[in-house]
Amino acid sequence: GTLGILIPPSTGFVIYAILTEQSIGRLFLAGVLPGLLLLSAFILTITIMCWVRPAFGPAGPRTTIDEKSRKLLGALPILVVILLTIGGIYAGLFSPTEAAGVGAGLVILYGIVTRTLTVRAFWEASKDSIVTTATVMLILIAAHMINPFLALSHIPTVVGEFLAGLEAGTIGTLMVILFVYLVLGCFLEGFAMLVLTLPIFFPVIVDLGIDPIWFGVLVVLTLEMGLISPPVGINVFIVKSVAPKVELGTIFRGVLPFWLAMIATLAVLIAFPQISLILPNTMFN
């Protein structure tokens, strides 16, 4: 649940790009390596937990090489679609919007060829796409309504002067902003936070000379950390609804190692910005 918004295609990156007038393609590429890094951190966390407590991950049924090969081949078409869409953006063959059309078209074609796509499934997928698009548009409309208020109230200027008065330096100010996102993430939905806070914090980031693409990756990761942080980690309550017999405290204790893994990943991304920037910079060079 915390990887979906970081690994492209990501609605969080789309909203961030529109609100800050950044390149969606650059943000998508910037999320690839951090997403893989976070995935590796989760795998390492699970490995350590199962090494300490083998009961956490009991052995599953044995499978043959042939069975494994068939399953991997079954996943190959979707992997090809991902590589073509992301690779097409990276190679400059098409824009992110065109890549979305190419990806959707290939998946529809695959469903038709394999006879797994029914008319009902296509209709439901179309409705979901319309709902998602309308939701994003409503969020952006709200953002444009808030911006004039912020400009007239001079809130961004006041916040910028306050952060400058801390004299914490570039990295120190960045960490203060990320801490604010982490705290807000415990109570607010991620997209709402972007709409409310980016008009305030983004001018400060620009004045500090921080790369907006790098900052976007850090913000998205921090938002996801908030979704599993107490007292109101939204993802934790979703898990609770799926497993109602499990105590809420047990779920929060269960996510703690992964929260620490996300903290470690965030620290690495702050220390080494090129992990986020190498792919987008290569694409535009």
PDB file of C-alpha atoms in Angstrom:
ATOM      1  CA  GLY A   1       0.000   0.000   0.000  1.00  0.00           C
ATOM      2  CA  THR A   2       2.926   2.370   0.469  1.00  0.00           C
ATOM      3  CA  LEU A   3       4.581   1.505  -2.836  1.00  0.00           C
ATOM      4  CA  GLY A   4       1.683   2.281  -5.158  1.00  0.00           C
ATOM      5  CA  ILE A   5       1.998   6.071  -5.032  1.00  0.00           C
ATOM      6  CA  LEU A   6       5.793   6.033  -5.538  1.00  0.00           C
ATOM      7  CA  ILE A   7       6.259   3.611  -8.443  1.00  0.00           C
ATOM      8  CA  PRO A   8       4.832   5.031 -11.704  1.00  0.00           C
ATOM      9  CA  PRO A   9       2.246   5.542 -12.945  1.00  0.00           C
ATOM     10  CA  SER A  10       1.430   7.530  -9.805  1.00  0.00           C
ATOM     11  CA  THR A  11      -1.564   9.808  -9.296  1.00  0.00           C
ATOM     12  CA  GLY A  12       0.356  11.562  -6.520  1.00  0.00           C
ATOM     13  CA  PHE A  13       3.107  12.536  -8.966  1.00  0.00           C
ATOM     14  CA  VAL A  14       0.516  13.746 -11.482  1.00  0.00           C
ATOM     15  CA  ILE A  15      -1.134  16.060  -8.941  1.00  0.00           C
ATOM     16  CA  TYR A  16       2.249  17.277  -7.677  1.00  0.00           C
ATOM     17  CA  ALA A  17       3.358  17.996 -11.252  1.00  0.00           C
ATOM     18  CA  ILE A  18       0.225  19.957 -12.105  1.00  0.00           C
ATOM     19  CA  LEU A  19       0.268  21.970  -8.869  1.00  0.00           C
ATOM     20  CA  THR A  20       3.957  22.862  -9.231  1.00  0.00           C
ATOM     21  CA  GLU A  21       4.108  22.986 -13.065  1.00  0.00           C
ATOM     22  CA  GLN A  22       6.743  20.246 -13.237  1.00  0.00           C
ATOM     23  CA  SER A  23       7.217  17.523 -15.853  1.00  0.00           C
ATOM     24  CA  ILE A  24       5.085  14.428 -15.220  1.00  0.00           C
ATOM     25  CA  GLY A  25       7.531  12.330 -17.238  1.00  0.00           C
ATOM     26  CA  ARG A  26      10.485  13.448 -15.134  1.00  0.00           C
ATOM     27  CA  LEU A  27       8.599  12.707 -11.917  1.00  0.00           C
ATOM     28  CA  PHE A  28       7.576   9.255 -13.135  1.00  0.00           C
ATOM     29  CA  LEU A  29      11.183   8.399 -13.940  1.00  0.00           C
ATOM     30  CA  ALA A  30      12.360   9.935 -10.658  1.00  0.00           C
ATOM     31  CA  GLY A  31      10.131   7.504  -8.760  1.00  0.00           C
ATOM     32  CA  VAL A  32      11.495   4.325 -10.357  1.00  0.00           C
ATOM     33  CA  LEU A  33      14.774   3.880  -8.475  1.00  0.00           C
ATOM     34  CA  PRO A  34      13.417   5.147  -5.118  1.00  0.00           C
ATOM     35  CA  GLY A  35      10.505   2.732  -5.549  1.00  0.00           C
ATOM     36  CA  LEU A  36      12.870  -0.166  -6.165  1.00  0.00           C
ATOM     37  CA  LEU A  37      14.993   0.966  -3.212  1.00  0.00           C
ATOM     38  CA  LEU A  38      11.934   0.999  -0.937  1.00  0.00           C
ATOM     39  CA  LEU A  39      10.896  -2.407  -2.272  1.00  0.00           C
ATOM     40  CA  SER A  40      14.359  -3.758  -1.441  1.00  0.00           C
ATOM     41  CA  ALA A  41      14.123  -2.256   2.052  1.00  0.00           C
ATOM     42  CA  PHE A  42      10.784  -4.017   2.593  1.00  0.00           C
ATOM     43  CA  ILE A  43      12.209  -7.335   1.374  1.00  0.00           C
ATOM     44  CA  LEU A  44      15.192  -6.942   3.701  1.00  0.00           C
ATOM     45  CA  THR A  45      12.839  -6.110   6.591  1.00  0.00           C
ATOM     46  CA  ILE A  46      10.745  -9.226   5.948  1.00  0.00           C
ATOM     47  CA  THR A  47      13.896 -11.355   5.676  1.00  0.00           C
ATOM     48  CA  ILE A  48      15.210 -10.109   9.020  1.00  0.00           C
ATOM     49  CA  MET A  49      11.831 -10.568  10.717  1.00  0.00           C
ATOM     50  CA  CYS A  50      11.493 -14.131   9.446  1.00  0.00           C
ATOM     51  CA  TRP A  51      15.086 -14.895  10.434  1.00  0.00           C
ATOM     52  CA  VAL A  52      14.397 -13.692  13.983  1.00  0.00           C
ATOM     53  CA  ARG A  53      10.909 -15.237  14.169  1.00  0.00           C
ATOM     54  CA  PRO A  54      10.554 -18.056  11.588  1.00  0.00           C
ATOM     55  CA  ALA A  55       6.871 -18.406  12.525  1.00  0.00           C
ATOM     56  CA  PHE A  56       6.224 -15.066  10.801  1.00  0.00           C
ATOM     57  CA  GLY A  57       6.965 -16.635   7.416  1.00  0.00           C
ATOM     58  CA  PRO A  58       6.374 -20.389   7.417  1.00  0.00           C
ATOM     59  CA  ALA A  59       7.441 -22.359   4.361  1.00  0.00           C
ATOM     60  CA  GLY A  60       4.839 -22.606   1.616  1.00  0.00           C
ATOM     61  CA  PRO A  61       4.061 -25.579  -0.637  1.00  0.00           C
ATOM     62  CA  ARG A  62       6.924 -26.765  -2.838  1.00  0.00           C
ATOM     63  CA  THR A  63       6.697 -26.037  -6.540  1.00  0.00           C
ATOM     64  CA  THR A  64       8.627 -27.408  -9.489  1.00  0.00           C
ATOM     65  CA  ILE A  65      10.750 -25.408 -11.897  1.00  0.00           C
ATOM     66  CA  ASP A  66       8.138 -25.952 -14.616  1.00  0.00           C
ATOM     67  CA  GLU A  67       5.381 -24.505 -12.413  1.00  0.00           C
ATOM     68  CA  LYS A  68       7.501 -21.476 -11.574  1.00  0.00           C
ATOM     69  CA  SER A  69       8.391 -20.968 -15.223  1.00  0.00           C
ATOM     70  CA  ARG A  70       4.744 -21.058 -16.296  1.00  0.00           C
ATOM     71  CA  LYS A  71       3.793 -18.486 -13.668  1.00  0.00           C
ATOM     72  CA  LEU A  72       6.636 -16.183 -14.724  1.00  0.00           C
ATOM     73  CA  LEU A  73       5.652 -16.480 -18.377  1.00  0.00           C
ATOM     74  CA  GLY A  74       2.088 -15.599 -17.409  1.00  0.00           C
ATOM     75  CA  ALA A  75       3.318 -12.317 -15.944  1.00  0.00           C
ATOM     76  CA  LEU A  76       5.547 -11.522 -18.946  1.00  0.00           C
ATOM     77  CA  PRO A  77       2.935  -9.657 -21.074  1.00  0.00           C
ATOM     78  CA  ILE A  78       2.206  -7.137 -18.310  1.00  0.00           C
ATOM     79  CA  LEU A  79       5.938  -6.681 -17.725  1.00  0.00           C
ATOM     80  CA  VAL A  80       6.345  -5.951 -21.440  1.00  0.00           C
ATOM     81  CA  VAL A  81       3.580  -3.327 -21.274  1.00  0.00           C
ATOM     82  CA  ILE A  82       5.300  -1.622 -18.327  1.00  0.00           C
ATOM     83  CA  LEU A  83       8.672  -1.638 -20.062  1.00  0.00           C
ATOM     84  CA  LEU A  84       7.183  -0.265 -23.294  1.00  0.00           C
ATOM     85  CA  THR A  85       5.317   2.589 -21.603  1.00  0.00           C
ATOM     86  CA  ILE A  86       8.064   3.669 -19.188  1.00  0.00           C
ATOM     87  CA  GLY A  87      10.763   2.938 -21.778  1.00  0.00           C
ATOM     88  CA  GLY A  88       8.855   4.949 -24.368  1.00  0.00           C
ATOM     89  CA  ILE A  89       8.781   7.973 -22.079  1.00  0.00           C
ATOM     90  CA  TYR A  90      12.477   7.517 -21.273  1.00  0.00           C
ATOM     91  CA  ALA A  91      13.387   7.242 -24.961  1.00  0.00           C
ATOM     92  CA  GLY A  92      11.288  10.270 -25.860  1.00  0.00           C
ATOM     93  CA  LEU A  93       8.971   8.295 -28.146  1.00  0.00           C
ATOM     94  CA  PHE A  94       5.824   9.673 -26.532  1.00  0.00           C
ATOM     95  CA  SER A  95       4.625  11.895 -23.715  1.00  0.00           C
ATOM     96  CA  PRO A  96       3.241  10.548 -20.409  1.00  0.00           C
ATOM     97  CA  THR A  97      -0.320  11.093 -21.679  1.00  0.00           C
ATOM     98  CA  GLU A  98       0.451   9.180 -24.878  1.00  0.00           C
ATOM     99  CA  ALA A  99       2.189   6.481 -22.835  1.00  0.00           C
ATOM    100  CA  ALA A 100      -1.002   6.042 -20.805  1.00  0.00           C
ATOM    101  CA  GLY A 101      -2.952   5.520 -24.036  1.00  0.00           C
ATOM    102  CA  VAL A 102      -0.370   3.058 -25.354  1.00  0.00           C
ATOM    103  CA  GLY A 103      -0.409   1.097 -22.094  1.00  0.00           C
ATOM    104  CA  ALA A 104      -4.194   0.974 -21.925  1.00  0.00           C
ATOM    105  CA  GLY A 105      -4.417  -0.022 -25.584  1.00  0.00           C
ATOM    106  CA  LEU A 106      -1.898  -2.858 -25.177  1.00  0.00           C
ATOM    107  CA  VAL A 107      -3.693  -4.210 -22.111  1.00  0.00           C
ATOM    108  CA  ILE A 108      -7.046  -4.108 -23.925  1.00  0.00           C
ATOM    109  CA  LEU A 109      -5.484  -5.863 -26.908  1.00  0.00           C
ATOM    110  CA  TYR A 110      -3.984  -8.510 -24.623  1.00  0.00           C
ATOM    111  CA  GLY A 111      -7.374  -9.061 -22.979  1.00  0.00           C
ATOM    112  CA  ILE A 112      -9.049  -9.473 -26.373  1.00  0.00           C
ATOM    113  CA  VAL A 113      -6.409 -11.881 -27.702  1.00  0.00           C
ATOM    114  CA  THR A 114      -6.486 -14.051 -24.574  1.00  0.00           C
ATOM    115  CA  ARG A 115     -10.306 -13.711 -24.331  1.00  0.00           C
ATOM    116  CA  THR A 116     -10.065 -12.628 -20.696  1.00  0.00           C
ATOM    117  CA  LEU A 117     -11.571  -9.161 -21.216  1.00  0.00           C
ATOM    118  CA  THR A 118     -15.351  -9.223 -21.109  1.00  0.00           C
ATOM    119  CA  VAL A 119     -17.692  -6.404 -22.055  1.00  0.00           C
ATOM    120  CA  ARG A 120     -18.727  -6.082 -18.395  1.00  0.00           C
ATOM    121  CA  ALA A 121     -15.108  -5.855 -17.210  1.00  0.00           C
ATOM    122  CA  PHE A 122     -14.348  -3.243 -19.877  1.00  0.00           C
ATOM    123  CA  TRP A 123     -17.384  -1.208 -18.786  1.00  0.00           C
ATOM    124  CA  GLU A 124     -16.368  -1.361 -15.099  1.00  0.00           C
ATOM    125  CA  ALA A 125     -12.791  -0.335 -15.951  1.00  0.00           C
ATOM    126  CA  SER A 126     -14.094   2.594 -18.004  1.00  0.00           C
ATOM    127  CA  LYS A 127     -16.280   3.776 -15.116  1.00  0.00           C
ATOM    128  CA  ASP A 128     -13.336   3.530 -12.706  1.00  0.00           C
ATOM    129  CA  SER A 129     -11.217   5.624 -15.078  1.00  0.00           C
ATOM    130  CA  ILE A 130     -13.918   8.292 -15.300  1.00  0.00           C
ATOM    131  CA  VAL A 131     -14.279   8.425 -11.505  1.00  0.00           C
ATOM    132  CA  THR A 132     -10.503   8.723 -11.023  1.00  0.00           C
ATOM    133  CA  THR A 133     -10.239  11.477 -13.640  1.00  0.00           C
ATOM    134  CA  ALA A 134     -13.167  13.401 -12.141  1.00  0.00           C
ATOM    135  CA  THR A 135     -11.660  13.089  -8.662  1.00  0.00           C
ATOM    136  CA  VAL A 136      -8.332  14.507  -9.811  1.00  0.00           C
ATOM    137  CA  MET A 137     -10.090  17.362 -11.612  1.00  0.00           C
ATOM    138  CA  LEU A 138     -12.074  18.265  -8.476  1.00  0.00           C
ATOM    139  CA  ILE A 139      -8.854  18.309  -6.454  1.00  0.00           C
ATOM    140  CA  LEU A 140      -7.225  20.638  -8.975  1.00  0.00           C
ATOM    141  CA  ILE A 141     -10.279  22.911  -9.039  1.00  0.00           C
ATOM    142  CA  ALA A 142     -10.056  23.162  -5.249  1.00  0.00           C
ATOM    143  CA  ALA A 143      -6.350  23.981  -5.541  1.00  0.00           C
ATOM    144  CA  HIS A 144      -7.035  26.852  -7.933  1.00  0.00           C
ATOM    145  CA  MET A 145      -9.673  28.179  -5.528  1.00  0.00           C
ATOM    146  CA  ILE A 146      -7.233  28.079  -2.587  1.00  0.00           C
ATOM    147  CA  ASN A 147      -4.342  29.770  -4.388  1.00  0.00           C
ATOM    148  CA  PRO A 148      -5.916  33.278  -4.564  1.00  0.00           C
ATOM    149  CA  PHE A 149      -6.730  33.093  -0.843  1.00  0.00           C
ATOM    150  CA  LEU A 150      -3.132  32.178  -0.020  1.00  0.00           C
ATOM    151  CA  ALA A 151      -1.827  34.977  -2.203  1.00  0.00           C
ATOM    152  CA  LEU A 152      -4.054  37.582  -0.525  1.00  0.00           C
ATOM    153  CA  SER A 153      -3.339  36.319   2.995  1.00  0.00           C
ATOM    154  CA  HIS A 154       0.460  36.274   2.437  1.00  0.00           C
ATOM    155  CA  ILE A 155       0.661  32.917   4.234  1.00  0.00           C
ATOM    156  CA  PRO A 156       3.466  31.574   1.957  1.00  0.00           C
ATOM    157  CA  THR A 157       5.522  34.712   2.681  1.00  0.00           C
ATOM    158  CA  VAL A 158       5.018  34.390   6.431  1.00  0.00           C
ATOM    159  CA  VAL A 159       5.915  30.698   6.412  1.00  0.00           C
ATOM    160  CA  GLY A 160       8.978  31.390   4.275  1.00  0.00           C
ATOM    161  CA  GLU A 161      10.166  34.094   6.657  1.00  0.00           C
ATOM    162  CA  PHE A 162       9.591  31.777   9.627  1.00  0.00           C
ATOM    163  CA  LEU A 163      11.603  28.942   8.070  1.00  0.00           C
ATOM    164  CA  ALA A 164      14.355  31.354   7.079  1.00  0.00           C
ATOM    165  CA  GLY A 165      14.429  32.647  10.656  1.00  0.00           C
ATOM    166  CA  LEU A 166      15.180  29.153  11.922  1.00  0.00           C
ATOM    167  CA  GLU A 167      18.603  29.386  10.228  1.00  0.00           C
ATOM    168  CA  ALA A 168      18.593  25.607   9.873  1.00  0.00           C
ATOM    169  CA  GLY A 169      20.239  25.577   6.457  1.00  0.00           C
ATOM    170  CA  THR A 170      18.919  23.933   3.306  1.00  0.00           C
ATOM    171  CA  ILE A 171      18.844  20.347   4.585  1.00  0.00           C
ATOM    172  CA  GLY A 172      17.545  21.396   7.999  1.00  0.00           C
ATOM    173  CA  THR A 173      14.676  23.377   6.467  1.00  0.00           C
ATOM    174  CA  LEU A 174      13.896  20.465   4.153  1.00  0.00           C
ATOM    175  CA  MET A 175      13.701  18.087   7.107  1.00  0.00           C
ATOM    176  CA  VAL A 176      11.374  20.480   8.967  1.00  0.00           C
ATOM    177  CA  ILE A 177       9.024  20.557   5.961  1.00  0.00           C
ATOM    178  CA  LEU A 178       9.098  16.770   5.611  1.00  0.00           C
ATOM    179  CA  PHE A 179       8.375  16.411   9.332  1.00  0.00           C
ATOM    180  CA  VAL A 180       5.300  18.623   8.888  1.00  0.00           C
ATOM    181  CA  TYR A 181       4.141  16.347   6.045  1.00  0.00           C
ATOM    182  CA  LEU A 182       4.723  13.288   8.224  1.00  0.00           C
ATOM    183  CA  VAL A 183       2.604  14.719  11.043  1.00  0.00           C
ATOM    184  CA  LEU A 184      -0.170  15.899   8.724  1.00  0.00           C
ATOM    185  CA  GLY A 185      -0.202  12.471   7.065  1.00  0.00           C
ATOM    186  CA  CYS A 186      -1.411  10.953  10.321  1.00  0.00           C
ATOM    187  CA  PHE A 187      -4.664  12.931  10.037  1.00  0.00           C
ATOM    188  CA  LEU A 188      -5.227  14.022   6.432  1.00  0.00           C
ATOM    189  CA  GLU A 189      -5.577  12.309   3.080  1.00  0.00           C
ATOM    190  CA  GLY A 190      -2.478  12.611   0.885  1.00  0.00           C
ATOM    191  CA  PHE A 191      -3.973  14.490  -2.077  1.00  0.00           C
ATOM    192  CA  ALA A 192      -5.670  16.983   0.230  1.00  0.00           C
ATOM    193  CA  MET A 193      -2.315  17.651   1.881  1.00  0.00           C
ATOM    194  CA  LEU A 194      -0.667  18.357  -1.454  1.00  0.00           C
ATOM    195  CA  VAL A 195      -3.359  20.870  -2.380  1.00  0.00           C
ATOM    196  CA  LEU A 196      -3.195  22.630   1.001  1.00  0.00           C
ATOM    197  CA  THR A 197       0.565  22.704   1.545  1.00  0.00           C
ATOM    198  CA  LEU A 198       2.348  22.900  -1.805  1.00  0.00           C
ATOM    199  CA  PRO A 199       1.346  26.549  -2.457  1.00  0.00           C
ATOM    200  CA  ILE A 200       2.943  27.339   0.920  1.00  0.00           C
ATOM    201  CA  PHE A 201       6.068  25.183   0.905  1.00  0.00           C
ATOM    202  CA  PHE A 202       6.974  25.086  -2.795  1.00  0.00           C
ATOM    203  CA  PRO A 203       8.097  28.762  -3.028  1.00  0.00           C
ATOM    204  CA  VAL A 204      10.354  28.121  -0.026  1.00  0.00           C
ATOM    205  CA  ILE A 205      11.861  25.089  -1.763  1.00  0.00           C
ATOM    206  CA  VAL A 206      12.506  27.102  -4.920  1.00  0.00           C
ATOM    207  CA  ASP A 207      14.171  29.914  -2.946  1.00  0.00           C
ATOM    208  CA  LEU A 208      16.451  27.369  -1.240  1.00  0.00           C
ATOM    209  CA  GLY A 209      17.553  26.010  -4.614  1.00  0.00           C
ATOM    210  CA  ILE A 210      16.229  22.509  -3.933  1.00  0.00           C
ATOM    211  CA  ASP A 211      15.470  20.477  -7.061  1.00  0.00           C
ATOM    212  CA  PRO A 212      11.642  20.323  -7.415  1.00  0.00           C
ATOM    213  CA  ILE A 213      11.752  16.789  -8.843  1.00  0.00           C
ATOM    214  CA  TRP A 214      13.820  15.512  -5.914  1.00  0.00           C
ATOM    215  CA  PHE A 215      11.507  17.300  -3.484  1.00  0.00           C
ATOM    216  CA  GLY A 216       8.492  15.682  -5.163  1.00  0.00           C
ATOM    217  CA  VAL A 217       9.879  12.201  -4.547  1.00  0.00           C
ATOM    218  CA  LEU A 218      10.613  13.001  -0.899  1.00  0.00           C
ATOM    219  CA  VAL A 219       7.147  14.475  -0.348  1.00  0.00           C
ATOM    220  CA  VAL A 220       5.353  11.507  -1.910  1.00  0.00           C
ATOM    221  CA  LEU A 221       7.354   9.056   0.204  1.00  0.00           C
ATOM    222  CA  THR A 222       6.681  11.081   3.360  1.00  0.00           C
ATOM    223  CA  LEU A 223       2.957  11.174   2.595  1.00  0.00           C
ATOM    224  CA  GLU A 224       2.935   7.391   2.393  1.00  0.00           C
ATOM    225  CA  MET A 225       4.705   7.168   5.751  1.00  0.00           C
ATOM    226  CA  GLY A 226       1.899   9.203   7.263  1.00  0.00           C
ATOM    227  CA  LEU A 227      -0.647   6.682   6.016  1.00  0.00           C
ATOM    228  CA  ILE A 228       0.764   4.011   8.339  1.00  0.00           C
ATOM    229  CA  SER A 229       1.610   6.294  11.269  1.00  0.00           C
ATOM    230  CA  PRO A 230      -0.499   6.420  14.448  1.00  0.00           C
ATOM    231  CA  PRO A 231      -2.922   7.638  15.602  1.00  0.00           C
ATOM    232  CA  VAL A 232      -4.901   7.805  12.343  1.00  0.00           C
ATOM    233  CA  GLY A 233      -2.910   5.831   9.794  1.00  0.00           C
ATOM    234  CA  ILE A 234      -5.500   5.427   7.038  1.00  0.00           C
ATOM    235  CA  ASN A 235      -3.879   2.304   5.556  1.00  0.00           C
ATOM    236  CA  VAL A 236      -3.859   0.648   8.987  1.00  0.00           C
ATOM    237  CA  PHE A 237      -7.605   1.167   9.348  1.00  0.00           C
ATOM    238  CA  ILE A 238      -8.103  -0.288   5.872  1.00  0.00           C
ATOM    239  CA  VAL A 239      -6.215  -3.401   6.980  1.00  0.00           C
ATOM    240  CA  LYS A 240      -8.381  -3.456  10.108  1.00  0.00           C
ATOM    241  CA  SER A 241     -11.528  -3.498   7.950  1.00  0.00           C
ATOM    242  CA  VAL A 242     -10.156  -6.459   5.986  1.00  0.00           C
ATOM    243  CA  ALA A 243      -9.066  -8.343   9.135  1.00  0.00           C
ATOM    244  CA  PRO A 244     -11.576  -7.202  11.803  1.00  0.00           C
ATOM    245  CA  LYS A 245     -10.521  -9.885  14.306  1.00  0.00           C
ATOM    246  CA  VAL A 246      -6.986  -8.497  14.559  1.00  0.00           C
ATOM    247  CA  GLU A 247      -6.489  -5.827  17.214  1.00  0.00           C
ATOM    248  CA  LEU A 248      -5.644  -2.353  15.928  1.00  0.00           C
ATOM    249  CA  GLY A 249      -2.630  -2.172  18.250  1.00  0.00           C
ATOM    250  CA  THR A 250      -1.337  -5.420  16.774  1.00  0.00           C
ATOM    251  CA  ILE A 251      -1.540  -3.975  13.263  1.00  0.00           C
ATOM    252  CA  PHE A 252       0.300  -0.800  14.284  1.00  0.00           C
ATOM    253  CA  ARG A 253       3.039  -2.922  15.900  1.00  0.00           C
ATOM    254  CA  GLY A 254       3.201  -4.984  12.728  1.00  0.00           C
ATOM    255  CA  VAL A 255       3.789  -1.978  10.475  1.00  0.00           C
ATOM    256  CA  LEU A 256       6.459  -0.466  12.745  1.00  0.00           C
ATOM    257  CA  PRO A 257       9.411  -2.330  11.120  1.00  0.00           C
ATOM    258  CA  PHE A 258       8.239  -1.197   7.675  1.00  0.00           C
ATOM    259  CA  TRP A 259       7.834   2.382   8.919  1.00  0.00           C
ATOM    260  CA  LEU A 260      11.455   2.259  10.086  1.00  0.00           C
ATOM    261  CA  ALA A 261      12.443   0.872   6.684  1.00  0.00           C
ATOM    262  CA  MET A 262      10.745   3.862   5.061  1.00  0.00           C
ATOM    263  CA  ILE A 263      12.606   6.230   7.395  1.00  0.00           C
ATOM    264  CA  ALA A 264      15.890   4.592   6.348  1.00  0.00           C
ATOM    265  CA  THR A 265      14.923   4.875   2.659  1.00  0.00           C
ATOM    266  CA  LEU A 266      14.006   8.542   3.093  1.00  0.00           C
ATOM    267  CA  ALA A 267      17.367   9.198   4.776  1.00  0.00           C
ATOM    268  CA  VAL A 268      19.209   7.539   1.873  1.00  0.00           C
ATOM    269  CA  LEU A 269      17.261   9.592  -0.686  1.00  0.00           C
ATOM    270  CA  ILE A 270      18.064  12.811   1.199  1.00  0.00           C
ATOM    271  CA  ALA A 271      21.749  11.896   1.443  1.00  0.00           C
ATOM    272  CA  PHE A 272      21.992  10.822  -2.214  1.00  0.00           C
ATOM    273  CA  PRO A 273      19.689  12.972  -4.401  1.00  0.00           C
ATOM    274  CA  GLN A 274      21.073  11.398  -7.580  1.00  0.00           C
ATOM    275  CA  ILE A 275      19.131   8.200  -6.846  1.00  0.00           C
ATOM    276  CA  SER A 276      16.007  10.189  -7.682  1.00  0.00           C
ATOM    277  CA  LEU A 277      17.505  12.434 -10.361  1.00  0.00           C
ATOM    278  CA  ILE A 278      19.728  10.187 -12.476  1.00  0.00           C
ATOM    279  CA  LEU A 279      16.933   8.794 -14.671  1.00  0.00           C
ATOM    280  CA  PRO A 280      15.062  12.077 -15.344  1.00  0.00           C
ATOM    281  CA  ASN A 281      18.314  13.953 -15.936  1.00  0.00           C
ATOM    282  CA  THR A 282      19.498  11.269 -18.357  1.00  0.00           C
ATOM    283  CA  MET A 283      16.189  11.391 -20.217  1.00  0.00           C
ATOM    284  CA  PHE A 284      16.443  15.132 -20.821  1.00  0.00           C
ATOM    285  CA  ASN A 285      20.153  15.025 -21.665  1.00  0.00           C
TER     286      ASN A 285
END
